CSV table of N, CA, C and O in Angstrom, one decimal:
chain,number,residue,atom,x,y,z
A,1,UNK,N,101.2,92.0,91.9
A,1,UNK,CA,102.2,93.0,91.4
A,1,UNK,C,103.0,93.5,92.7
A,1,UNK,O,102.4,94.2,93.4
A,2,UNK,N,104.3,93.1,92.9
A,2,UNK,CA,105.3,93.6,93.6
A,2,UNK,C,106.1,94.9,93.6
A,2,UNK,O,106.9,95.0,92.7
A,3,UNK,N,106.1,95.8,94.5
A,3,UNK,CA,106.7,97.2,94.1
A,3,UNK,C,106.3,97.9,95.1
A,3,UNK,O,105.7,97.4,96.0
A,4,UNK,N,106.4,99.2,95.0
A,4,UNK,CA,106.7,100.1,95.5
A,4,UNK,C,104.8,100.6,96.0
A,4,UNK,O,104.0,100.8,95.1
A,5,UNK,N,104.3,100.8,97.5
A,5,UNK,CA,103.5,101.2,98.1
A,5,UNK,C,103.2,102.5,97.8
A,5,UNK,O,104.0,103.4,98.1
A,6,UNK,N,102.2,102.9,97.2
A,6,UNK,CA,101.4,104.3,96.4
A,6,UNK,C,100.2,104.3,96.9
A,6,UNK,O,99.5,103.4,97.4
A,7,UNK,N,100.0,105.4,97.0
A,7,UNK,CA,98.8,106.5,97.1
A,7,UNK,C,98.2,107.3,96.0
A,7,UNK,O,98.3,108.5,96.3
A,8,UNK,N,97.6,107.3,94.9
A,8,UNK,CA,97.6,107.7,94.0
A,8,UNK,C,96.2,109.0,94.3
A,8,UNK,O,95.0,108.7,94.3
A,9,UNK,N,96.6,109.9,94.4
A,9,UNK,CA,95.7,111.4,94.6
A,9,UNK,C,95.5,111.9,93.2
A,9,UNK,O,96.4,112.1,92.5
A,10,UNK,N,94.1,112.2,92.7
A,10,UNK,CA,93.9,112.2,92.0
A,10,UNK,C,93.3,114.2,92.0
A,10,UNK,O,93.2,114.9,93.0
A,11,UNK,N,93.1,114.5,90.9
A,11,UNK,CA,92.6,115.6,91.1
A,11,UNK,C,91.3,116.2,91.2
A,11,UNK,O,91.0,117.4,91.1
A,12,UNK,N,90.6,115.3,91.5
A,12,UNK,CA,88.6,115.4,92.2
A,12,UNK,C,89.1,114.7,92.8
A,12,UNK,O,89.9,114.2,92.1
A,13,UNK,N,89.4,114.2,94.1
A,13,UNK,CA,90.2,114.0,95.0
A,13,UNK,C,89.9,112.3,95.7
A,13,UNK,O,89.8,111.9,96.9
A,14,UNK,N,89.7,111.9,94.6
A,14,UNK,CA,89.6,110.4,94.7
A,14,UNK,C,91.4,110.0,95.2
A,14,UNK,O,92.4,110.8,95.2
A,15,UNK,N,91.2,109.0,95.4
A,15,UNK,CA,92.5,108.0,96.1
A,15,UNK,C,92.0,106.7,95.4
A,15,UNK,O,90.8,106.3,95.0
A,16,UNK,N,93.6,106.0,95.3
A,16,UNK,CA,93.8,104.8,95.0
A,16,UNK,C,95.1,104.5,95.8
A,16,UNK,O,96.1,105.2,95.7
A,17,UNK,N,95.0,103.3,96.5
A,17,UNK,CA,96.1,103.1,97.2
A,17,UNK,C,96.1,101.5,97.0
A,17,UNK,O,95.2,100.6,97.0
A,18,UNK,N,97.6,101.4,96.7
A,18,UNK,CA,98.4,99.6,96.3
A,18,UNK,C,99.8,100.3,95.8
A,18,UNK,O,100.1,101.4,96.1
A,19,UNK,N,100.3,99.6,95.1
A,19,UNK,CA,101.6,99.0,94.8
A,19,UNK,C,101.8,99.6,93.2
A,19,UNK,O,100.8,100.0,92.5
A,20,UNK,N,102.8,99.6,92.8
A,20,UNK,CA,102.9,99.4,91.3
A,20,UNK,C,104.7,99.4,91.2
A,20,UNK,O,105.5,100.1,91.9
A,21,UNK,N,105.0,98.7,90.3
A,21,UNK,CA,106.2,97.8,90.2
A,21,UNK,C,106.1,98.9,87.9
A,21,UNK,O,106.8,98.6,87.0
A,22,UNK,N,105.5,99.4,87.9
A,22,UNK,CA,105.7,100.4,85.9
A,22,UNK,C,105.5,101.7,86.7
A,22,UNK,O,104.6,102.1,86.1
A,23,UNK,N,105.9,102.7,87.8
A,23,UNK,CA,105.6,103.9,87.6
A,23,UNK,C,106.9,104.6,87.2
A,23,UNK,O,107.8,104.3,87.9
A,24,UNK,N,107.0,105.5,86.2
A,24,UNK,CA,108.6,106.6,85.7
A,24,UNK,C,107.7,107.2,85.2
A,24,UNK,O,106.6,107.1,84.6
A,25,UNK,N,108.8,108.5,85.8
A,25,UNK,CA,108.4,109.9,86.0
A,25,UNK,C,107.5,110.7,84.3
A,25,UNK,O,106.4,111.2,84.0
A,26,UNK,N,108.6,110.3,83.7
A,26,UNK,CA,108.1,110.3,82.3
A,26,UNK,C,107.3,109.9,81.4
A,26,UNK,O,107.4,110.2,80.2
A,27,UNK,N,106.4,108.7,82.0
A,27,UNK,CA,105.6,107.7,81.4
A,27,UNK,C,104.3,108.3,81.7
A,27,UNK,O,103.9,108.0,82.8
A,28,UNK,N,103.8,108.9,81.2
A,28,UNK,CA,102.0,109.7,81.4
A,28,UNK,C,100.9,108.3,82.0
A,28,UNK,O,99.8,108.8,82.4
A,29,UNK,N,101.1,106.7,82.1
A,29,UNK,CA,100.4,106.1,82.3
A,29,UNK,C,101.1,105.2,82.9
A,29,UNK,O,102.0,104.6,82.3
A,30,UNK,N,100.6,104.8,84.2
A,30,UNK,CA,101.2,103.4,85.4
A,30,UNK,C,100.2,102.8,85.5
A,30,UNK,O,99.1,103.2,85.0
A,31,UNK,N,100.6,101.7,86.4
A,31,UNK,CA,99.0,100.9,87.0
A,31,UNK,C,99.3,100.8,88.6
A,31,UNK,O,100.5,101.1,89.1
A,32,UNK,N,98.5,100.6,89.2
A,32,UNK,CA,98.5,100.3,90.8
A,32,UNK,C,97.7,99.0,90.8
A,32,UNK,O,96.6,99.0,90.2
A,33,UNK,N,98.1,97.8,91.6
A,33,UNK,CA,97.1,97.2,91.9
A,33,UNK,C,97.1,97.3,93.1
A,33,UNK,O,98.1,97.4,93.8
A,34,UNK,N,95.2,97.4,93.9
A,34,UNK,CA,95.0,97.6,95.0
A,34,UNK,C,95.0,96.1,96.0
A,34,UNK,O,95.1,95.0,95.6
A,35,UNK,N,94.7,96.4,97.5
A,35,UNK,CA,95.2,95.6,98.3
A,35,UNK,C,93.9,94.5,97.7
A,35,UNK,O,94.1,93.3,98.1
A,36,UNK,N,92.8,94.7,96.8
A,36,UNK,CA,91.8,93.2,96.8
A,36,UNK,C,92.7,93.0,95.3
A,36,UNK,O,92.6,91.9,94.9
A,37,UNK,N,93.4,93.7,94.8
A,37,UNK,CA,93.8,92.5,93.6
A,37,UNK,C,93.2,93.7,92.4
A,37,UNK,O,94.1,93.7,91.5
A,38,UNK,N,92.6,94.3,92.2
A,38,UNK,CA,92.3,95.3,90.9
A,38,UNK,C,93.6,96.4,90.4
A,38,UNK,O,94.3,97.2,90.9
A,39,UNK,N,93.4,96.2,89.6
A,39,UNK,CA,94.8,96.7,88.6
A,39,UNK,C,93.9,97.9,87.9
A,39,UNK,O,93.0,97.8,87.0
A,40,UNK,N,94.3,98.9,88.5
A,40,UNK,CA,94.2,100.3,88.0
A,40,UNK,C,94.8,100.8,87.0
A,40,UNK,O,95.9,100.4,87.1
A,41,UNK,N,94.8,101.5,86.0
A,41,UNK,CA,95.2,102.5,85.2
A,41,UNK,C,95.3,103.8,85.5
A,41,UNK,O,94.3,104.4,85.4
A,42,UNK,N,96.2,104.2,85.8
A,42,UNK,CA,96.3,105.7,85.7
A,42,UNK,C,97.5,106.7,85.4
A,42,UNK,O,98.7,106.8,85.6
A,43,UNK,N,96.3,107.5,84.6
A,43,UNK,CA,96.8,108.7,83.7
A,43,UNK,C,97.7,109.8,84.6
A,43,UNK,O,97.2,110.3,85.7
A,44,UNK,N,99.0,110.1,84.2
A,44,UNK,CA,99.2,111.3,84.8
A,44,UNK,C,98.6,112.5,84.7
A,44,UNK,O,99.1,113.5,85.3
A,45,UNK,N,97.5,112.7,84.0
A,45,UNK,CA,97.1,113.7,83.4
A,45,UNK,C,95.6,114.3,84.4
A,45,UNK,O,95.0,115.4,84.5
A,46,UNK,N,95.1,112.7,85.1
A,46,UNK,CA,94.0,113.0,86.1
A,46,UNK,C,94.6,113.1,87.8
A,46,UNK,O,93.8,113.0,88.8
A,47,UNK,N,96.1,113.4,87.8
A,47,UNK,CA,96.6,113.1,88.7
A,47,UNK,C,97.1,114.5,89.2
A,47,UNK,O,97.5,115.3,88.4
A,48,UNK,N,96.8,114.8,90.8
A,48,UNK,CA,97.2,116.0,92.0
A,48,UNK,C,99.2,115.3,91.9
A,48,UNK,O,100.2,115.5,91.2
A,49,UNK,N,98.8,114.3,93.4
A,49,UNK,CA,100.4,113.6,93.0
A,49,UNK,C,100.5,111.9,93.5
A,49,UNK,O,99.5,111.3,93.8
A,50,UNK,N,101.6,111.4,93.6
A,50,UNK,CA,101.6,110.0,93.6
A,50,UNK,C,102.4,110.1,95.2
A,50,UNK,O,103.5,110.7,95.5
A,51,UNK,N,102.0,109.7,95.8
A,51,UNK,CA,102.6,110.0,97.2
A,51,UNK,C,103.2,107.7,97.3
A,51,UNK,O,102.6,106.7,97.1
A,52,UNK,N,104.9,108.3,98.1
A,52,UNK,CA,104.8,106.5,98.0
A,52,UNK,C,105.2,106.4,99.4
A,52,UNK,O,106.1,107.0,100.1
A,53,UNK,N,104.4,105.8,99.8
A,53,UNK,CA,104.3,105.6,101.3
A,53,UNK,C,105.1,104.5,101.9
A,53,UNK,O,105.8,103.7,101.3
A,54,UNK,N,105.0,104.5,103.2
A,54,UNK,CA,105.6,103.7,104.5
A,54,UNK,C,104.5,102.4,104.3
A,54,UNK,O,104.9,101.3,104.1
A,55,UNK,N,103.1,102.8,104.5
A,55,UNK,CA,102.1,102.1,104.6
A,55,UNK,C,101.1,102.3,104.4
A,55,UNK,O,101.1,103.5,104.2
A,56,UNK,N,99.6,101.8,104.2
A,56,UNK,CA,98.5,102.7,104.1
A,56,UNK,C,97.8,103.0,105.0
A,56,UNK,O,96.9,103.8,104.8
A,57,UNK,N,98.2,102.4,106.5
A,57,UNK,CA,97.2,102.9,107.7
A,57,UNK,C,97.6,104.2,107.8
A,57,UNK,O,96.6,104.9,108.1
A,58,UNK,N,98.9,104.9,107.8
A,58,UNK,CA,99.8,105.8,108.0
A,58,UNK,C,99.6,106.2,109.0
A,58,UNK,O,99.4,105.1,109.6
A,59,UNK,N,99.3,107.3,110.1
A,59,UNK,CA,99.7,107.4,111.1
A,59,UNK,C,98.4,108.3,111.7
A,59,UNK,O,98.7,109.4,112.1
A,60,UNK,N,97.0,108.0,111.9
A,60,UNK,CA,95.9,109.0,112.1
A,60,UNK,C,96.1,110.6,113.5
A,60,UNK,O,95.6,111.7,113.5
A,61,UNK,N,97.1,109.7,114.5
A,61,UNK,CA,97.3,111.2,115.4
A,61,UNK,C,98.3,111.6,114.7
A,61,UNK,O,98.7,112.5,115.5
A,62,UNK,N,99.0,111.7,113.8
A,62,UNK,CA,100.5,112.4,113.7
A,62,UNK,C,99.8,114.0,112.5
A,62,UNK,O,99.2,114.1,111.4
A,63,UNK,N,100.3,114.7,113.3
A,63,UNK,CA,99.9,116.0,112.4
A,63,UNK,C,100.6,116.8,111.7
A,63,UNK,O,101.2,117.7,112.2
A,64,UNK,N,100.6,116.7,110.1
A,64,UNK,CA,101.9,117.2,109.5
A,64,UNK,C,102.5,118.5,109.9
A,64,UNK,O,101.9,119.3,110.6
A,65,UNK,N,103.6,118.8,109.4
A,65,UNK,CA,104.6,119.8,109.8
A,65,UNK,C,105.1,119.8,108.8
A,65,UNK,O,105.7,118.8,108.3
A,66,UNK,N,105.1,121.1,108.2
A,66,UNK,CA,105.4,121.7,106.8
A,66,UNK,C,106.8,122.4,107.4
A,66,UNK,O,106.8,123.6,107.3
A,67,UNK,N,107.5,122.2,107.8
A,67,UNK,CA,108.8,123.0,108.7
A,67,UNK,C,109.9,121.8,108.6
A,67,UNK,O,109.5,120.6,108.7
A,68,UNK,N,110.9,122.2,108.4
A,68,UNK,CA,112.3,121.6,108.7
A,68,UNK,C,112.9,121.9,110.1
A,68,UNK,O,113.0,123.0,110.7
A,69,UNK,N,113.3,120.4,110.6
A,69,UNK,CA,113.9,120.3,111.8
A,69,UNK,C,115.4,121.0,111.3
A,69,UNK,O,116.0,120.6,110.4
A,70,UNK,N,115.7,121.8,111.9
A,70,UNK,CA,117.0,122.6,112.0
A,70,UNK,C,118.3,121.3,112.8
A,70,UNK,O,119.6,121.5,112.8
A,71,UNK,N,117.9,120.5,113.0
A,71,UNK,CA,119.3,119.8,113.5
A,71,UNK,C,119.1,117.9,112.5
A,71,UNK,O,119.6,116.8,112.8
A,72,UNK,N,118.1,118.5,111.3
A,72,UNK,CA,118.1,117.1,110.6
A,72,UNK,C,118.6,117.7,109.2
A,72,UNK,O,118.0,118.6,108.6
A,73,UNK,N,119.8,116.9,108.8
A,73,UNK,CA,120.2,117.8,107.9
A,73,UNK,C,119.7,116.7,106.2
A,73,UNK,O,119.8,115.6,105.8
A,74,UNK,N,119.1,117.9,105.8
A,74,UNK,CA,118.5,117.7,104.5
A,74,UNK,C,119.3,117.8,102.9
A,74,UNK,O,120.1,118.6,102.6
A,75,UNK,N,119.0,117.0,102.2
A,75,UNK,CA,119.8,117.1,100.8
A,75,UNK,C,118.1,117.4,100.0
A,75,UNK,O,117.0,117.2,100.2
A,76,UNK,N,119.4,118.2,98.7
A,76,UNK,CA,118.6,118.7,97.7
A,76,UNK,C,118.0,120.3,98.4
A,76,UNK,O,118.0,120.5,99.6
A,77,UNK,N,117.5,121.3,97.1
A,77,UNK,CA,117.3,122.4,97.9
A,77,UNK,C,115.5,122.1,98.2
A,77,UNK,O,114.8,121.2,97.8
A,78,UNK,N,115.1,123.3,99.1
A,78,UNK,CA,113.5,123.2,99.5
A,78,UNK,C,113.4,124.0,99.3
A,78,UNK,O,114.0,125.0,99.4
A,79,UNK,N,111.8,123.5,98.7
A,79,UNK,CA,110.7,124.2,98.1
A,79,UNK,C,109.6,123.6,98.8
A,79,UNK,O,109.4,122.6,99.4
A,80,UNK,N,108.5,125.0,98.5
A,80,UNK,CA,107.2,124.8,98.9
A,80,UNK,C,106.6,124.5,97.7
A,80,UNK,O,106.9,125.1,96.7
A,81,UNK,N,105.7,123.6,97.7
A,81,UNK,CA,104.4,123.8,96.9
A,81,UNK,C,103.0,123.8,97.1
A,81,UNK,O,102.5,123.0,97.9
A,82,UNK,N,102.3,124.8,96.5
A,82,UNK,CA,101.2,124.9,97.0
A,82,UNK,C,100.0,124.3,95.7
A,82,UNK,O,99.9,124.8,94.6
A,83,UNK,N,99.3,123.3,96.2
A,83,UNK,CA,98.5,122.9,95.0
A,83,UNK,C,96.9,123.5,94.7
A,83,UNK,O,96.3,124.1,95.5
A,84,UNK,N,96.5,123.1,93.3
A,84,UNK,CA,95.6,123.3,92.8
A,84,UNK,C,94.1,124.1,94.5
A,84,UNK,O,93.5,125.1,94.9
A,85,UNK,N,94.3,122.5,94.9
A,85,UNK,CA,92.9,122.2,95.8
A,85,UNK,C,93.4,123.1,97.3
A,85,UNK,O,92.7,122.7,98.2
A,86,UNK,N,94.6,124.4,97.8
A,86,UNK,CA,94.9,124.8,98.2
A,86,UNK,C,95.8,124.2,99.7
A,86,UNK,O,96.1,124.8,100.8
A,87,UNK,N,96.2,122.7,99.3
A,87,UNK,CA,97.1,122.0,99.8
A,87,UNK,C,98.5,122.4,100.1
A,87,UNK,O,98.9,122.9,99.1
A,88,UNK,N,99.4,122.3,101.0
A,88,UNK,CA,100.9,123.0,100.9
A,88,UNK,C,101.6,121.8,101.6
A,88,UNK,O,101.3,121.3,102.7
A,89,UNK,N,103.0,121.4,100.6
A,89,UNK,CA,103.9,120.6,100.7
A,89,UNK,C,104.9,121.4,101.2
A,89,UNK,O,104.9,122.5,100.7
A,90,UNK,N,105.7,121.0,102.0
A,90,UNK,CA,107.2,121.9,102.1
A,90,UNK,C,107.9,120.5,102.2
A,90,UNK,O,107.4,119.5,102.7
A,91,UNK,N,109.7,120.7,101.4
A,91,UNK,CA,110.5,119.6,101.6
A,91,UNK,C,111.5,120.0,100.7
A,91,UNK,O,111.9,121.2,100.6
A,92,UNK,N,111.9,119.0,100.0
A,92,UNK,CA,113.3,119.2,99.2
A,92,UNK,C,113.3,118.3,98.1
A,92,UNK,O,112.9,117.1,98.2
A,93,UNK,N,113.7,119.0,96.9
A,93,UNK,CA,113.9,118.0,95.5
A,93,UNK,C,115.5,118.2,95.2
A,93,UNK,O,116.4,118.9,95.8
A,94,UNK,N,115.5,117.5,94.0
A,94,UNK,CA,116.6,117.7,93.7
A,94,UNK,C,116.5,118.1,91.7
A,94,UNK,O,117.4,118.2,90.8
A,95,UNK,N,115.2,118.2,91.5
A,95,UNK,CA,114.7,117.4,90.0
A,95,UNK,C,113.8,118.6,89.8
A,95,UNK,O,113.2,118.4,88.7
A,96,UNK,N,113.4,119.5,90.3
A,96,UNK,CA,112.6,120.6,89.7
A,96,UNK,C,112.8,121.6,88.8
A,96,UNK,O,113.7,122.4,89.1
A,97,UNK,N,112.1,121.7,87.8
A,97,UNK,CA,112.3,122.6,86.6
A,97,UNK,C,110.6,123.0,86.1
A,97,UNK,O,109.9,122.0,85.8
A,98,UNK,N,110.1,124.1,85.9
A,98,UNK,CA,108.9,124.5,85.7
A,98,UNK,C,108.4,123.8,84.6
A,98,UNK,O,107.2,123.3,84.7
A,99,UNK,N,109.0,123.6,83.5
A,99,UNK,CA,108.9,122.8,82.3
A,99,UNK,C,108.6,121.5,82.0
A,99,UNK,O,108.1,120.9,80.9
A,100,UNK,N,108.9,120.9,83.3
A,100,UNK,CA,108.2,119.6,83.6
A,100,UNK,C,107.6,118.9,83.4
A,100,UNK,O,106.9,119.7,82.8
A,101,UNK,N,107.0,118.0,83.4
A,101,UNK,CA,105.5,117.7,84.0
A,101,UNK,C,105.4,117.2,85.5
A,101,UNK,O,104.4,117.2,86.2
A,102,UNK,N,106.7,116.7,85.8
A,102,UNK,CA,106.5,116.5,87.4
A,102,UNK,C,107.9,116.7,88.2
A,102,UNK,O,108.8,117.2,87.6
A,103,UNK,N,108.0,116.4,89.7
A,103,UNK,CA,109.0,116.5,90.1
A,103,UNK,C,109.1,116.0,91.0
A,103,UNK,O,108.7,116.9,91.8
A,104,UNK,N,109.7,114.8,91.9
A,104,UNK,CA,109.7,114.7,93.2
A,104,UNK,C,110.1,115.5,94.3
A,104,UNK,O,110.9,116.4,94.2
A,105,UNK,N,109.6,115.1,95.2
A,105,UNK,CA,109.6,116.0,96.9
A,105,UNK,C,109.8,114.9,97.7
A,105,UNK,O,109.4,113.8,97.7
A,106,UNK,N,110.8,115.8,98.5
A,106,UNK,CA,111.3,115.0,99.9
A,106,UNK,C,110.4,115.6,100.9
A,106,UNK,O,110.5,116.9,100.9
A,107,UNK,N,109.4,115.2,101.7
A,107,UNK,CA,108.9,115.8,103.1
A,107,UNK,C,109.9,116.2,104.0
A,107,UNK,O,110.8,115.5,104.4
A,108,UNK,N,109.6,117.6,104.3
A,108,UNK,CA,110.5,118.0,105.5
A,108,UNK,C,110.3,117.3,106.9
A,108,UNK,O,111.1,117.1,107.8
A,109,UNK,N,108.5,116.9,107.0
A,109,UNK,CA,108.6,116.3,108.3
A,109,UNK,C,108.9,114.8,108.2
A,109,UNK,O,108.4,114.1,107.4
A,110,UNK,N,109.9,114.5,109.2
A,110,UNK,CA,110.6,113.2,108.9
A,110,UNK,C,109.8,112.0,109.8
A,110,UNK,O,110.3,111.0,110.2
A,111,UNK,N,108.3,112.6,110.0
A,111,UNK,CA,107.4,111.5,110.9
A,111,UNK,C,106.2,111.3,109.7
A,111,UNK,O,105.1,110.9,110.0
A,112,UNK,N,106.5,111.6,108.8
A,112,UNK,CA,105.5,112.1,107.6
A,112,UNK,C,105.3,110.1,107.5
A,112,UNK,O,106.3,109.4,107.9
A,113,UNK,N,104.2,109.5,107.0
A,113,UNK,CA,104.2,108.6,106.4
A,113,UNK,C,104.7,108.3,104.8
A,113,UNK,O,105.0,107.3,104.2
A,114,UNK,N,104.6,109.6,104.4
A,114,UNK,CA,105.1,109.6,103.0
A,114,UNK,C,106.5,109.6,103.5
A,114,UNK,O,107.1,110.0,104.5
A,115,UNK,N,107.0,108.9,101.9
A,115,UNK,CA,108.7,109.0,101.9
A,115,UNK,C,108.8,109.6,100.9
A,115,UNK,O,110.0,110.1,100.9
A,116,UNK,N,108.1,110.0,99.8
A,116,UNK,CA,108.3,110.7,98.7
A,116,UNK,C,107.4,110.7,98.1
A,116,UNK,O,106.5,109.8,98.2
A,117,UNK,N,107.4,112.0,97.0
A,117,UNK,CA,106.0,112.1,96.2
A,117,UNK,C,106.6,113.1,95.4
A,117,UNK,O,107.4,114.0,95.6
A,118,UNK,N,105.7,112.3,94.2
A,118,UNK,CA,106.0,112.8,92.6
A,118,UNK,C,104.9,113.5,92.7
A,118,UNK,O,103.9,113.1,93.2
A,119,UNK,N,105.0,114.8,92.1
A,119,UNK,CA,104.1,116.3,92.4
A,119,UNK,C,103.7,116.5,90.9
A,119,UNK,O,104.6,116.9,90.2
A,120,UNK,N,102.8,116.3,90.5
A,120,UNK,CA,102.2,116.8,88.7
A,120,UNK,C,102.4,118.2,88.9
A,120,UNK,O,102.0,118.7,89.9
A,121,UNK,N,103.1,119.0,87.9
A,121,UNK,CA,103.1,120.3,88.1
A,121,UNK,C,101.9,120.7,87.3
A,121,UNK,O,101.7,122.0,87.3
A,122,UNK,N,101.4,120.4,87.0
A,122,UNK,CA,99.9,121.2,86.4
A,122,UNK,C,98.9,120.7,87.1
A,122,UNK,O,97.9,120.4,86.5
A,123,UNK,N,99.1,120.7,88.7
A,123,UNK,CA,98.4,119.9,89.9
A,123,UNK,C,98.8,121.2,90.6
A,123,UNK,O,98.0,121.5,91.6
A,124,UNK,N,99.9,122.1,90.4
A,124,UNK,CA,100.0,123.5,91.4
A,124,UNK,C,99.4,124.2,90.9
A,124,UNK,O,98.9,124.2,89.8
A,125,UNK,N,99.7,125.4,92.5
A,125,UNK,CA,99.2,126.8,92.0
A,125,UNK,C,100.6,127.6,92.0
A,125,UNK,O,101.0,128.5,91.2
A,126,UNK,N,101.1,127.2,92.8
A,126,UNK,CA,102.2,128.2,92.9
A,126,UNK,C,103.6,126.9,93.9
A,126,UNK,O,103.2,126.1,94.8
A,127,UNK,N,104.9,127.0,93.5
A,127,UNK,CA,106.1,126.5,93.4
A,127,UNK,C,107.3,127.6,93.6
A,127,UNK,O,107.8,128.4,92.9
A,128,UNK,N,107.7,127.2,95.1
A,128,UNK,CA,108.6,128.4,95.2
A,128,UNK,C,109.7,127.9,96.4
A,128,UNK,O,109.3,127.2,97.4
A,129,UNK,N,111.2,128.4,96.1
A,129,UNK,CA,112.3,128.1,96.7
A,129,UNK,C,112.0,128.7,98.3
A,129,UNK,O,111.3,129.8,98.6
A,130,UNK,N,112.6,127.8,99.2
A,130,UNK,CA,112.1,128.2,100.9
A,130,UNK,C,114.0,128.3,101.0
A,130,UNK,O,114.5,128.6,102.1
C-alpha cells in the first residue's frame, strides 16, 4: 500500500506507524499498513491524532518547540491544543470548527518531523486561538 507516511496515536497511547493511501478526514475508518506488511484498521473513534510524518526514525535529539519562529511566515490562523493525555500542540489550521470531529494542524516548529496532523477533537481538553 502506497501513500502517505502515518503515525497513528491512539488514545491508550499505543502507536501504529506505516502508510495508508484511504485516510479522509471524514471517513471514521482508514487502514495503515505497517513497515512488515500488516494492514491495520483504524477507527477514528480510538484515535488521540494521525500525525503524517517526514519518516519514522524522526529525529531522537531534536526537541520540540511549541513557539513560532517570528521571521517564518505562517498561513492559516494558530492555535494551541491541548489534549486529553495533557499533551500541547501549537501551529496553524485553516479547517477548525468545534463541531467537528477533527481538524488539521500545521506545526509551528518547522524541524518538527511531523508535517501535519489530523487532531480528533474529542482527543482534547481544551482548543484555543494563540
Amino acid at each position: 500500500m502506497a501513500g502517505n507516511r502515518v503515525v497513528a496515536r491512539f488514545n491508550n497511547g499505543r502507536l501504529v506507524k506505516g502508510t495508508t493511501s484511504d485516510f479522509f478526514p471524514n471517513r471514521p475508518v482508514f487502514h495503515v499498513e505497517t513497515p512488515d506488511g500488516e494492514i491495520v484498521t483504524v477507527s477514528h473513534d480510538d484515535l488521540k491524532a494521525v500525525f503524517f510524518v517526514r519518516d519514522f526514525r524522526g529525529n531522537p535529539g531534536h526537541h520540540k518547540v511549541n513557539r513560532f519562529d517570528p521571521e517564518v511566515p505562517m498561513s492559516g490562523r494558530k492555535i494551541q491544543v491541548e489534549f486529553n493525555d495533557g499533551e500541547v500542540l501549537v501551529g496553524t489550521t485553516q479547517g477548525y470548527q468545534p463541531n467537528r470531529p477533527g481538524f488539521f494542524l500545521i506545526p509551528a516548529d518547522q524541524k518538527s518531523n511531523t508535517e501535519r496532523c489530523f487532531v480528533i477533537s474529542a482527543a482534547t481538553r481544551k482548543v484555543a486561538w494563540v
